């Protein structure tokens, strides 16, 4: 049974566009489904005229599945139900405008594309771009496309404000290869290098667009621009009945697309909730609800019944968000459950105390029967990576045998099967010359020590104790030799005694010291004759054969990277029938398939045989990848952004604190060149046509969004809401303590 406003939305047949404010727990998905059914069954619209835009592919698939319960699949297949990017791409392909998409959800394809063509993009000599710096350039390309950059104006501005020292230019051009470490060790050169990359980024953007056109390709942002251009030339489409979900997350290009589609539409329905707009980093910057409402005199209906939460949770969240709700809004949420339950506010002095209080509360809820299982509880964070209470909390969970699940963290690298494959890739791809370059992973654990089960349990054949001891000694002797030689070299070159005590610390020395150290130290080589165990010797013999193939000059007989990968999987036993047909290995196999995807992308874009290149790319990106998830069992820990669209019996909004949650502006004066290891390359808003606000206004908009992040977190709660504060209570939360 639909309530009155839900029914109005479903049966709306007016001449004006329909805007639907769908607050938390208001039955939005059901209303969308019922409206689609109404359009098809009652108004008899042609299914092929129906366009439904969702925010994610998962939402599109869920919508199709639920519609299929009442509508034949052949009818559903005539409709276009997809994300905006999929819709634009499909449309352009049908018109013959574009054929290739060099983008994916991980951003891997674009990163590889720019890596391959970075010299053509001008990132060479003094403008050199290291591979790890590519994501910063991609972020700027996205900004330039989404907000319509004035390239010429921006380039002139950078030339005037970001000088590049001639001494730096002469210095780097005196080397055959860019001397990155020497440049980083010189503050003046380091600044000029940043300024050079800053200047080259908008120049490269022009060349990047030309490259895309050359390959008849698009990325997620340019596909929208291409579609918009196509629409402007020929605005007539078959899609005359349009429904847009999560309308509050619309970006400027999408808004322009929807306006053109609206002009020829028989019906246009936009559903969303401005109070839950938390994606400005994706270009969702303005309140298009308000703009559409005023521009088109749209019909505005609010879904005001919250079927998810108890009354006290609704009162709390509404009181929190109301001060910034726009005047045009008709939203006034009330509870449909007509019940109250206890909610809590926890105050702690530090993260350790907070973790203890959260743990005690969860245990008390379980012991007193207020939750049936630990998976009823979700702890929501502004950020998982930077939160300091998580290690303490996990320690308590482990000590008390309470299961937990951290959702959406970049944890693929932590799975034993992936670490094992990286170990084997390391072994066959490593160079035994006198180079000093080494990734952080290699310095920490990705070396011969990784075969011995120190940091993880290797997923290849079990090595004997003697073999492990031999490998450990090889690695330890190498690291000790490096430390000893560092002291000798440092004294010789500086006349000073070195105080370095750890292997990793050696790599902070300047390039001249490192070059001399590794001239004198031989890297560890496994001698097969010294491996006594027959099975272990066979195992390393197979690895050596692969290694020889990787470094072979005979291109015809070289294995492809994927073939090498399959050989390594075979050595680990993953092709055994007992593994393939055993459901217990399903999660491991899914995680390993993600490596296959990366290899496929690397082979397609960079090279089919460059195993070393793949190894370095993989170790560079894998720390940002997420493992596949099995069914959630135990307390759920996740970010608020990950939790959006979900609901939980108990929701704990964790680590609320002044400056951290809500998050204070990280660089309001735009003075930093680097934040979280990424270049900022700030673009003044005057060069972005669709950012028609000042930088100060943008800071205020960011503060308002931080409040919406907290609102989204609060409204995930069904029965019990817990606000957990660390240190000084944020002004935005004080009302709750006093209410």
XYZ file of C-alpha atoms in Angstrom:
739
model
C 0.000 0.000 0.000
C 1.431 3.342 -1.055
C 0.934 6.451 1.045
C -0.738 9.556 -0.399
C 2.387 11.322 -1.672
C 3.879 8.117 -3.024
C 0.680 7.549 -4.975
C 0.803 11.122 -6.316
C 4.319 10.545 -7.620
C 3.436 7.222 -9.232
C 0.315 8.561 -10.987
C 1.552 12.046 -11.863
C 0.554 12.943 -15.431
C 0.946 16.707 -15.529
C 2.623 18.882 -18.112
C 5.397 20.113 -15.845
C 8.543 18.183 -14.868
C 8.180 16.272 -11.622
C 10.744 16.661 -8.838
C 10.537 14.145 -6.004
C 12.193 14.799 -2.653
C 12.850 11.296 -1.378
C 14.133 11.515 2.174
C 15.892 8.639 3.960
C 13.779 5.503 4.290
C 10.905 7.001 2.315
C 10.496 4.078 -0.092
C 12.218 5.736 -3.044
C 13.101 2.559 -4.939
C 9.581 1.192 -4.653
C 8.127 4.471 -5.898
C 10.447 4.451 -8.924
C 9.430 0.876 -9.738
C 5.727 1.645 -9.372
C 6.052 4.762 -11.525
C 7.752 2.799 -14.316
C 4.960 0.208 -14.113
C 2.335 2.971 -14.202
C 3.883 4.543 -17.294
C 3.982 1.173 -19.079
C 0.715 -0.391 -17.914
C -1.601 2.591 -17.388
C -0.335 5.360 -19.650
C 0.741 2.807 -22.277
C 3.992 4.562 -23.115
C 6.290 2.804 -25.550
C 8.909 0.884 -23.462
C 11.636 1.990 -25.902
C 10.830 5.623 -25.030
C 11.679 5.048 -21.385
C 15.069 6.168 -20.045
C 15.892 5.470 -16.390
C 19.220 6.851 -15.133
C 20.668 5.358 -11.952
C 23.787 6.337 -9.990
C 25.439 2.902 -10.114
C 25.323 -0.244 -12.255
C 24.300 -2.159 -9.145
C 21.237 0.074 -8.754
C 20.366 -0.399 -12.437
C 20.565 -4.176 -12.149
C 18.508 -4.175 -8.961
C 15.846 -2.057 -10.641
C 15.656 -4.451 -13.603
C 15.395 -7.465 -11.295
C 12.561 -5.971 -9.270
C 10.699 -4.795 -12.362
C 10.941 -8.296 -13.835
C 8.628 -9.542 -11.079
C 5.721 -7.743 -12.786
C 6.887 -6.838 -16.295
C 8.029 -9.332 -18.946
C 11.782 -9.285 -19.524
C 11.413 -8.577 -23.231
C 9.573 -5.359 -22.332
C 12.270 -4.402 -19.781
C 14.961 -5.031 -22.379
C 13.374 -2.380 -24.607
C 13.887 0.220 -21.871
C 17.197 1.987 -21.253
C 17.952 1.446 -17.560
C 21.580 2.319 -16.849
C 24.071 4.798 -15.461
C 24.483 8.066 -17.327
C 27.897 6.961 -18.633
C 26.591 3.673 -20.010
C 23.666 5.467 -21.625
C 25.888 8.084 -23.290
C 28.315 5.429 -24.554
C 25.569 3.183 -25.938
C 23.922 6.131 -27.652
C 27.169 7.339 -29.254
C 28.024 3.851 -30.466
C 24.605 3.576 -32.117
C 25.220 6.883 -33.888
C 28.697 5.701 -34.890
C 30.405 8.557 -33.033
C 32.691 6.537 -30.773
C 33.822 2.946 -30.327
C 36.300 2.745 -27.441
C 36.041 3.411 -23.710
C 39.415 3.831 -22.021
C 37.985 3.996 -18.529
C 36.782 1.725 -15.759
C 35.661 2.046 -12.133
C 39.212 1.600 -10.829
C 40.622 4.244 -13.191
C 43.211 1.679 -14.262
C 42.734 1.993 -18.020
C 43.140 5.757 -18.044
C 46.204 5.531 -15.847
C 47.783 3.061 -18.239
C 46.762 5.130 -21.268
C 48.433 8.248 -19.866
C 51.454 6.217 -18.770
C 51.885 4.933 -22.318
C 51.500 8.321 -23.980
C 52.910 10.664 -21.342
C 55.821 11.731 -23.591
C 53.378 12.580 -26.382
C 51.441 14.562 -23.784
C 54.593 16.577 -23.199
C 55.574 15.117 -19.828
C 59.297 14.836 -20.563
C 62.568 16.631 -19.805
C 61.843 19.381 -17.252
C 58.120 18.495 -17.444
C 58.778 14.856 -16.509
C 55.876 13.045 -14.824
C 56.575 9.979 -12.678
C 54.067 7.139 -12.998
C 52.937 7.524 -9.381
C 52.007 11.164 -10.141
C 49.569 10.257 -12.925
C 46.440 10.193 -10.660
C 46.923 13.911 -9.903
C 46.851 14.668 -13.639
C 43.768 12.498 -14.127
C 41.978 14.425 -11.363
C 42.724 17.691 -13.136
C 41.621 16.338 -16.516
C 38.309 15.377 -14.890
C 37.954 18.860 -13.405
C 38.756 20.541 -16.725
C 36.101 18.474 -18.514
C 33.367 18.626 -15.887
C 33.600 22.349 -15.189
C 34.534 23.490 -18.747
C 37.996 24.938 -18.357
C 39.360 28.026 -20.105
C 42.624 26.349 -21.133
C 44.344 29.397 -22.635
C 43.529 31.572 -19.646
C 44.713 28.902 -17.210
C 48.002 28.354 -19.056
C 48.724 32.114 -19.049
C 47.913 32.274 -15.327
C 50.309 29.416 -14.492
C 53.097 30.976 -16.581
C 52.712 34.239 -14.673
C 52.449 32.771 -11.169
C 54.541 29.590 -11.313
C 58.041 30.334 -12.597
C 60.351 27.515 -13.680
C 63.979 28.145 -12.723
C 66.385 28.060 -15.700
C 69.052 26.428 -13.551
C 66.604 23.574 -12.904
C 65.891 23.195 -16.642
C 69.593 23.107 -17.508
C 70.297 20.651 -14.692
C 67.679 18.033 -15.595
C 68.437 18.297 -19.303
C 72.078 17.452 -18.618
C 70.996 13.908 -17.678
C 69.919 11.119 -20.002
C 67.166 10.133 -17.554
C 65.296 12.492 -15.270
C 67.237 12.661 -11.937
C 64.162 12.583 -9.703
C 65.973 11.912 -6.428
C 68.534 14.690 -7.013
C 65.683 17.074 -7.851
C 63.715 16.125 -4.722
C 66.823 16.699 -2.595
C 67.058 20.306 -3.854
C 64.161 22.489 -2.609
C 64.512 25.066 -5.415
C 64.581 22.355 -8.089
C 61.730 20.486 -6.395
C 59.550 23.617 -6.569
C 60.410 24.192 -10.230
C 59.590 20.579 -11.033
C 56.148 21.026 -9.438
C 55.586 24.251 -11.380
C 56.634 22.544 -14.623
C 54.178 19.686 -14.108
C 51.500 22.226 -13.181
C 52.056 24.119 -16.444
C 52.204 21.008 -18.570
C 48.961 19.528 -17.188
C 46.537 21.898 -18.995
C 48.765 21.764 -22.099
C 48.645 17.962 -21.934
C 44.848 18.059 -21.561
C 44.530 19.507 -25.078
C 46.794 16.769 -26.452
C 44.922 14.147 -24.405
C 41.642 15.116 -26.079
C 43.354 14.920 -29.467
C 44.645 11.429 -28.630
C 41.167 10.304 -27.630
C 39.793 11.552 -30.940
C 42.626 9.817 -32.791
C 41.668 6.480 -31.230
C 37.933 7.214 -31.462
C 37.835 6.837 -27.679
C 36.293 8.459 -24.606
C 36.629 8.357 -20.839
C 33.761 8.651 -18.339
C 33.779 12.453 -18.502
C 34.427 13.043 -22.186
C 31.720 10.534 -23.123
C 29.225 12.957 -21.564
C 30.717 15.887 -23.501
C 30.567 13.938 -26.778
C 26.974 12.960 -26.078
C 26.081 16.557 -25.218
C 27.629 17.779 -28.486
C 25.696 15.119 -30.384
C 22.466 16.169 -28.665
C 23.005 19.812 -29.529
C 23.380 18.884 -33.199
C 20.363 16.583 -33.154
C 18.224 16.837 -29.983
C 15.610 14.387 -31.237
C 15.869 11.019 -29.485
C 13.547 8.091 -28.866
C 13.666 8.806 -25.120
C 10.610 10.880 -24.322
C 9.839 9.455 -20.870
C 12.744 10.113 -18.549
C 13.344 9.235 -14.922
C 16.561 10.247 -13.120
C 17.470 8.758 -9.749
C 19.871 10.430 -7.259
C 19.264 13.732 -9.039
C 21.077 15.633 -6.275
C 24.348 14.079 -7.507
C 24.033 15.539 -11.008
C 27.142 17.277 -12.379
C 27.052 20.358 -14.683
C 27.409 18.410 -17.941
C 24.695 15.955 -16.932
C 22.403 18.855 -15.999
C 22.791 20.305 -19.489
C 22.082 16.876 -21.008
C 18.909 16.499 -18.949
C 17.721 19.980 -19.956
C 17.963 19.126 -23.664
C 16.231 15.772 -23.155
C 13.539 17.524 -21.121
C 12.599 19.809 -24.028
C 11.362 16.840 -26.075
C 10.053 14.773 -23.162
C 6.475 13.682 -22.583
C 7.339 13.063 -18.938
C 10.394 13.933 -16.847
C 10.790 12.708 -13.271
C 13.811 13.511 -11.093
C 14.120 11.760 -7.732
C 16.605 12.511 -4.988
C 17.385 14.309 -1.759
C 19.523 17.442 -1.627
C 20.164 16.753 2.058
C 22.076 13.637 0.969
C 24.272 15.341 -1.634
C 27.810 14.282 -0.657
C 29.608 13.894 -3.996
C 31.013 17.324 -4.846
C 34.364 15.645 -5.509
C 32.676 13.990 -8.510
C 31.376 17.295 -9.836
C 28.026 17.369 -8.001
C 28.459 20.983 -7.018
C 25.210 22.888 -7.381
C 21.621 22.427 -6.254
C 20.014 21.389 -9.526
C 16.798 20.578 -7.675
C 16.390 24.272 -6.917
C 17.457 25.358 -10.404
C 15.038 22.980 -12.160
C 12.271 23.880 -9.714
C 12.591 27.593 -10.448
C 13.443 27.395 -14.151
C 10.678 24.991 -15.177
C 8.099 25.734 -12.489
C 8.337 22.023 -11.720
C 5.863 20.041 -9.659
C 7.531 19.252 -6.328
C 6.329 16.326 -4.219
C 8.033 15.265 -1.012
C 7.984 11.698 0.330
C 7.668 12.554 3.982
C 7.128 9.207 5.687
C 10.299 7.514 6.933
C 9.688 3.756 7.133
C 13.230 2.994 8.294
C 13.907 4.781 11.570
C 12.344 5.249 14.971
C 10.867 8.646 15.847
C 13.759 9.799 18.014
C 16.274 9.082 15.231
C 14.147 11.076 12.785
C 13.809 13.972 15.250
C 17.562 14.003 15.830
C 18.568 13.896 12.169
C 15.900 16.409 11.106
C 16.915 18.885 13.812
C 20.507 18.514 12.646
C 19.937 19.177 8.942
C 17.026 21.657 9.004
C 19.140 24.806 9.509
C 20.643 24.398 6.029
C 17.559 23.107 4.205
C 16.488 25.357 1.334
C 13.259 27.379 1.472
C 11.790 25.754 -1.635
C 11.874 22.311 0.004
C 8.633 20.701 1.111
C 10.369 17.905 2.988
C 9.192 17.285 6.514
C 10.029 13.768 7.595
C 7.862 11.957 10.121
C 8.052 8.400 11.348
C 5.897 5.656 9.916
C 6.886 3.120 12.594
C 5.485 5.207 15.475
C 8.004 3.931 18.030
C 11.014 5.110 19.994
C 14.080 3.287 21.235
C 17.102 4.397 23.213
C 19.827 6.338 21.451
C 23.177 7.290 22.907
C 25.895 9.881 22.819
C 29.375 8.763 23.820
C 32.090 11.215 24.827
C 35.737 10.164 24.900
C 39.046 11.913 25.472
C 41.015 9.969 22.860
C 40.613 7.244 20.193
C 41.595 4.449 22.575
C 38.905 5.422 25.073
C 36.382 5.747 22.251
C 37.206 2.262 20.989
C 36.715 0.830 24.481
C 33.360 2.583 24.944
C 32.096 1.481 21.531
C 33.153 -2.086 22.229
C 31.464 -2.079 25.670
C 28.255 -0.695 24.156
C 28.132 -3.299 21.385
C 28.788 -6.125 23.822
C 26.106 -4.795 26.171
C 23.575 -4.610 23.327
C 24.291 -8.231 22.426
C 24.352 -9.542 26.003
C 21.013 -7.863 26.765
C 19.312 -9.117 23.618
C 18.922 -5.687 22.004
C 20.570 -7.006 18.844
C 20.250 -10.530 17.462
C 23.695 -10.690 15.890
C 26.794 -8.556 15.656
C 26.162 -7.841 11.960
C 23.201 -5.709 13.098
C 25.757 -3.067 14.072
C 27.476 -0.665 11.666
C 30.220 1.716 12.763
C 30.500 4.580 10.292
C 33.641 6.665 9.844
C 34.527 9.779 7.858
C 37.632 7.866 6.780
C 38.754 4.314 7.489
C 42.404 4.872 6.578
C 43.111 7.791 8.919
C 40.950 6.740 11.877
C 42.979 5.984 14.985
C 40.382 4.075 17.017
C 40.085 1.165 14.577
C 43.236 -0.750 15.664
C 42.165 -0.522 19.338
C 38.634 -1.618 18.478
C 39.817 -4.559 16.401
C 42.082 -5.662 19.255
C 39.021 -5.808 21.521
C 37.031 -7.739 18.923
C 39.836 -10.269 18.525
C 40.377 -10.704 22.273
C 36.669 -11.395 22.753
C 36.232 -13.541 19.628
C 33.768 -11.092 18.053
C 33.679 -11.191 14.257
C 33.902 -7.967 12.268
C 34.090 -6.865 8.646
C 35.804 -3.744 7.309
C 33.957 -2.839 4.122
C 35.373 -0.927 1.205
C 38.911 -0.539 2.470
C 41.839 -0.857 0.123
C 42.645 -4.321 1.437
C 43.336 -6.487 -1.617
C 47.039 -6.278 -0.830
C 46.371 -7.811 2.605
C 44.999 -11.091 1.259
C 47.487 -13.974 1.468
C 46.782 -15.230 -2.043
C 47.539 -11.829 -3.591
C 50.682 -11.390 -1.500
C 51.796 -14.828 -2.665
C 51.364 -13.982 -6.342
C 53.215 -10.689 -5.843
C 56.045 -12.622 -4.167
C 56.395 -14.897 -7.182
C 56.153 -11.977 -9.620
C 58.861 -10.224 -7.591
C 61.133 -13.245 -7.812
C 60.974 -13.669 -11.568
C 60.951 -9.929 -12.400
C 63.686 -8.699 -10.039
C 66.908 -7.354 -11.498
C 70.188 -8.520 -9.972
C 72.226 -5.552 -11.189
C 73.608 -2.651 -9.142
C 70.506 -0.455 -9.343
C 69.242 0.928 -6.031
C 65.577 1.450 -6.968
C 63.216 -0.452 -4.724
C 59.508 -0.036 -3.957
C 58.285 0.394 -0.397
C 56.714 -3.060 -0.599
C 60.077 -4.605 -1.510
C 61.785 -2.810 1.366
C 59.180 -3.953 3.873
C 58.224 -7.543 3.013
C 58.196 -8.235 -0.713
C 61.600 -9.964 -0.902
C 63.067 -13.406 -0.167
C 61.677 -13.125 3.342
C 58.184 -13.269 1.838
C 58.679 -16.959 0.979
C 58.994 -17.814 4.672
C 55.599 -16.912 6.121
C 56.746 -14.014 8.296
C 54.158 -11.393 7.261
C 51.608 -13.764 5.718
C 50.990 -17.418 4.956
C 52.307 -18.150 1.427
C 49.732 -19.857 -0.767
C 52.226 -21.906 -2.786
C 53.721 -25.286 -1.886
C 54.887 -25.478 1.710
C 58.648 -24.945 1.903
C 60.818 -26.914 4.283
C 62.291 -25.372 7.419
C 65.771 -25.654 5.925
C 64.774 -23.814 2.751
C 63.116 -21.029 4.716
C 66.202 -20.668 6.894
C 68.408 -20.429 3.808
C 66.201 -17.729 2.205
C 66.007 -15.757 5.448
C 69.788 -15.804 5.805
C 70.232 -14.611 2.214
C 67.899 -11.651 2.748
C 69.267 -10.763 6.189
C 72.874 -10.918 4.972
C 71.987 -8.631 2.072
C 70.292 -6.077 4.307
C 73.139 -6.184 6.826
C 75.655 -5.687 4.012
C 73.684 -2.664 2.802
C 73.658 -1.147 6.310
C 77.363 -1.804 6.815
C 78.307 -0.418 3.401
C 76.138 2.656 3.945
C 78.213 3.583 6.975
C 81.437 3.190 4.996
C 80.224 5.152 1.981
C 78.616 7.920 4.012
C 81.824 8.469 5.988
C 83.917 8.449 2.813
C 81.694 11.028 1.071
C 80.908 13.307 4.020
C 83.477 12.628 6.710
C 80.614 12.041 9.133
C 79.470 8.919 10.944
C 76.104 7.455 9.911
C 73.450 6.739 12.510
C 71.229 4.659 10.250
C 70.108 1.509 12.050
C 67.379 0.208 9.752
C 67.494 -1.046 6.181
C 64.648 1.258 5.089
C 66.488 4.272 6.495
C 69.336 3.815 4.020
C 67.079 4.874 1.135
C 66.670 8.383 2.565
C 70.279 9.091 1.582
C 70.956 11.153 -1.518
C 71.430 9.522 -4.886
C 75.240 9.678 -4.884
C 75.415 7.695 -1.633
C 72.906 5.098 -2.844
C 74.651 4.583 -6.164
C 77.949 3.950 -4.427
C 76.397 1.579 -1.853
C 74.810 -0.651 -4.465
C 77.945 -0.684 -6.584
C 79.595 -2.521 -3.716
C 76.753 -4.789 -2.527
C 75.593 -7.820 -4.492
C 71.886 -8.577 -4.444
C 70.872 -11.980 -3.021
C 70.882 -14.822 -5.562
C 69.259 -18.186 -4.823
C 71.685 -21.035 -5.472
C 69.580 -24.064 -6.449
C 72.372 -26.426 -5.376
C 72.051 -25.154 -1.792
C 68.348 -26.041 -1.600
C 68.396 -29.522 -0.098
C 64.690 -30.366 -0.231
C 63.904 -31.982 -3.608
C 60.422 -30.511 -3.902
C 61.643 -27.031 -2.986
C 64.434 -27.284 -5.544
C 61.907 -28.243 -8.247
C 59.723 -25.294 -7.227
C 62.545 -22.762 -7.531
C 63.779 -24.429 -10.709
C 60.376 -23.695 -12.291
C 60.604 -20.100 -11.099
C 64.073 -19.785 -12.614
C 62.781 -21.093 -15.948
C 60.072 -18.409 -15.918
C 62.665 -15.819 -14.951
C 64.881 -16.815 -17.893
C 61.885 -16.483 -20.207
C 61.050 -13.022 -18.828
C 64.578 -11.751 -19.531
C 65.031 -13.636 -22.782
C 65.854 -11.605 -25.879
C 63.973 -14.089 -28.077
C 60.641 -12.309 -28.497
C 59.016 -15.195 -30.404
C 59.338 -17.691 -27.551
C 58.496 -15.242 -24.786
C 55.404 -15.972 -22.739
C 52.786 -13.254 -22.479
C 52.249 -11.730 -19.044
C 48.958 -13.580 -18.710
C 50.651 -16.878 -19.587
C 53.291 -16.190 -16.931
C 50.508 -15.435 -14.462
C 48.789 -18.730 -15.224
C 52.089 -20.563 -14.694
C 52.404 -18.930 -11.278
C 48.821 -19.827 -10.389
C 49.580 -23.394 -11.397
C 52.646 -23.428 -9.107
C 50.357 -22.258 -6.282
C 47.958 -25.131 -7.001
C 45.007 -23.000 -8.075
C 44.363 -25.125 -11.160
C 43.919 -28.294 -9.111
C 40.420 -29.777 -9.330
C 40.195 -29.783 -5.530
C 40.590 -26.003 -5.567
C 38.475 -25.123 -8.613
C 35.539 -27.252 -7.452
C 35.800 -26.294 -3.784
C 33.520 -23.453 -2.700
C 35.901 -22.574 0.141
C 38.293 -21.030 -2.402
C 35.687 -18.847 -4.117
C 36.797 -15.612 -2.423
C 40.479 -16.285 -3.139
C 39.757 -16.978 -6.805
C 37.703 -13.781 -7.085
C 40.579 -11.763 -5.641
C 43.046 -13.375 -8.043
C 40.722 -12.630 -10.954
C 41.199 -8.928 -10.186
C 44.885 -9.379 -10.917
C 43.867 -10.979 -14.234
C 41.874 -7.836 -15.062
C 44.894 -5.637 -14.387
C 47.105 -7.879 -16.535
C 44.547 -7.802 -19.362
C 44.447 -3.988 -19.241
C 48.238 -3.778 -19.134
C 48.627 -6.141 -22.084
C 45.960 -4.277 -24.076
C 47.419 -0.823 -23.512
C 51.133 -1.135 -22.673
C 52.742 -4.485 -23.530
C 51.945 -8.204 -23.677
C 55.426 -9.297 -22.570
C 56.763 -6.694 -20.142
C 56.463 -8.667 -16.900
C 58.735 -6.250 -15.030
C 56.622 -3.301 -16.121
C 53.474 -5.102 -15.013
C 55.073 -5.922 -11.658
C 55.944 -2.293 -10.955
C 52.542 -1.049 -12.137
C 50.788 -3.645 -9.998
C 52.748 -2.819 -6.844
C 52.112 0.863 -7.527
C 48.322 0.576 -7.729
C 47.329 -2.486 -5.728
C 47.361 -0.735 -2.366
C 44.306 1.172 -3.568
C 42.282 -1.910 -4.540
C 39.493 -3.541 -2.569
C 39.166 -7.268 -1.959
C 36.034 -9.183 -2.907
C 33.639 -9.545 0.007
C 32.006 -12.672 1.270
C 28.702 -12.482 3.121
C 29.082 -9.951 5.922
C 29.494 -11.616 9.284
C 30.024 -9.544 12.396
C 30.212 -5.855 13.242
C 30.435 -3.777 10.071
C 32.999 -0.969 9.809
C 32.744 1.327 6.784
C 32.885 4.893 5.555
C 29.735 6.997 5.376
C 30.048 7.168 1.579
C 30.159 3.373 1.415
C 27.081 3.153 3.670
C 24.927 5.487 1.564
C 21.798 3.634 0.483
C 22.162 1.016 3.252
C 20.460 0.662 6.620
C 21.361 -1.019 9.914
C 19.473 -1.780 13.169
C 22.259 -0.060 15.117
C 24.362 2.738 13.622
C 27.339 4.222 15.452
C 28.610 7.463 13.942
C 32.190 7.288 15.122
C 34.918 9.817 15.884
C 32.897 12.992 15.631
C 35.322 15.742 16.587
C 36.147 19.345 15.896
C 38.104 19.713 12.624
C 38.101 15.950 11.791
C 34.405 15.010 11.557
C 32.934 17.193 10.217
C 36.149 17.584 8.290
C 37.592 21.095 8.311
C 38.815 22.467 4.964
C 42.247 20.966 4.379
C 43.647 23.941 2.502
C 41.116 26.811 2.448
C 43.679 29.374 1.233
C 44.900 27.020 -1.523
C 48.502 27.305 -0.383
C 49.609 23.664 -0.457
C 51.226 22.044 -3.463
C 50.516 18.563 -2.170
C 47.765 16.920 -0.104
C 47.812 13.221 0.762
C 50.800 12.718 -1.571
C 48.924 14.130 -4.580
C 49.662 17.358 -6.456
C 46.967 19.995 -5.968
C 47.476 22.052 -9.174
C 44.718 24.423 -8.053
C 42.618 25.910 -10.847
C 41.195 29.353 -9.988
C 37.426 29.171 -10.312
C 37.423 32.076 -12.788
C 38.864 29.634 -15.345
C 36.075 27.069 -14.774
C 32.869 28.155 -16.491
C 30.589 25.860 -14.503
C 32.098 26.824 -11.113
C 30.396 30.179 -10.892
C 31.344 30.856 -7.286
C 34.323 32.255 -5.429
C 36.912 30.100 -3.687
C 35.569 31.380 -0.327
C 32.041 30.331 -1.304
C 33.394 26.925 -2.279
C 34.846 26.501 1.222
C 31.440 27.269 2.734
C 29.764 24.825 0.368
C 32.256 22.201 1.530
C 31.387 22.847 5.180
C 27.691 22.422 4.378
C 28.459 19.145 2.628
C 30.297 17.886 5.717
C 27.062 18.349 7.667
C 25.238 16.371 5.014
C 27.787 13.563 5.430
C 26.849 13.402 9.118
C 23.149 13.501 8.202
C 23.583 10.580 5.809
C 25.367 8.670 8.582
C 22.622 9.361 11.122
C 19.854 8.310 8.777
C 21.299 4.831 8.201
C 19.989 3.890 11.672
C 16.801 1.866 12.007
C 16.457 1.308 15.772
C 19.401 2.753 17.680
C 21.607 5.720 16.807
C 24.877 6.346 18.619
C 26.877 9.542 18.206
C 30.446 9.053 19.392
C 32.520 12.180 20.067
C 36.286 12.316 20.639
C 37.799 15.384 22.307
C 36.053 18.709 21.817
C 32.485 18.311 20.640
C 31.741 19.891 17.242
C 29.394 22.863 17.433
C 27.066 21.061 15.027
C 26.571 18.214 17.514
C 26.135 20.194 20.744
C 22.391 20.595 20.210
C 21.983 16.829 20.604
C 23.686 16.703 24.004
C 21.466 19.477 25.295
C 18.209 18.180 23.814
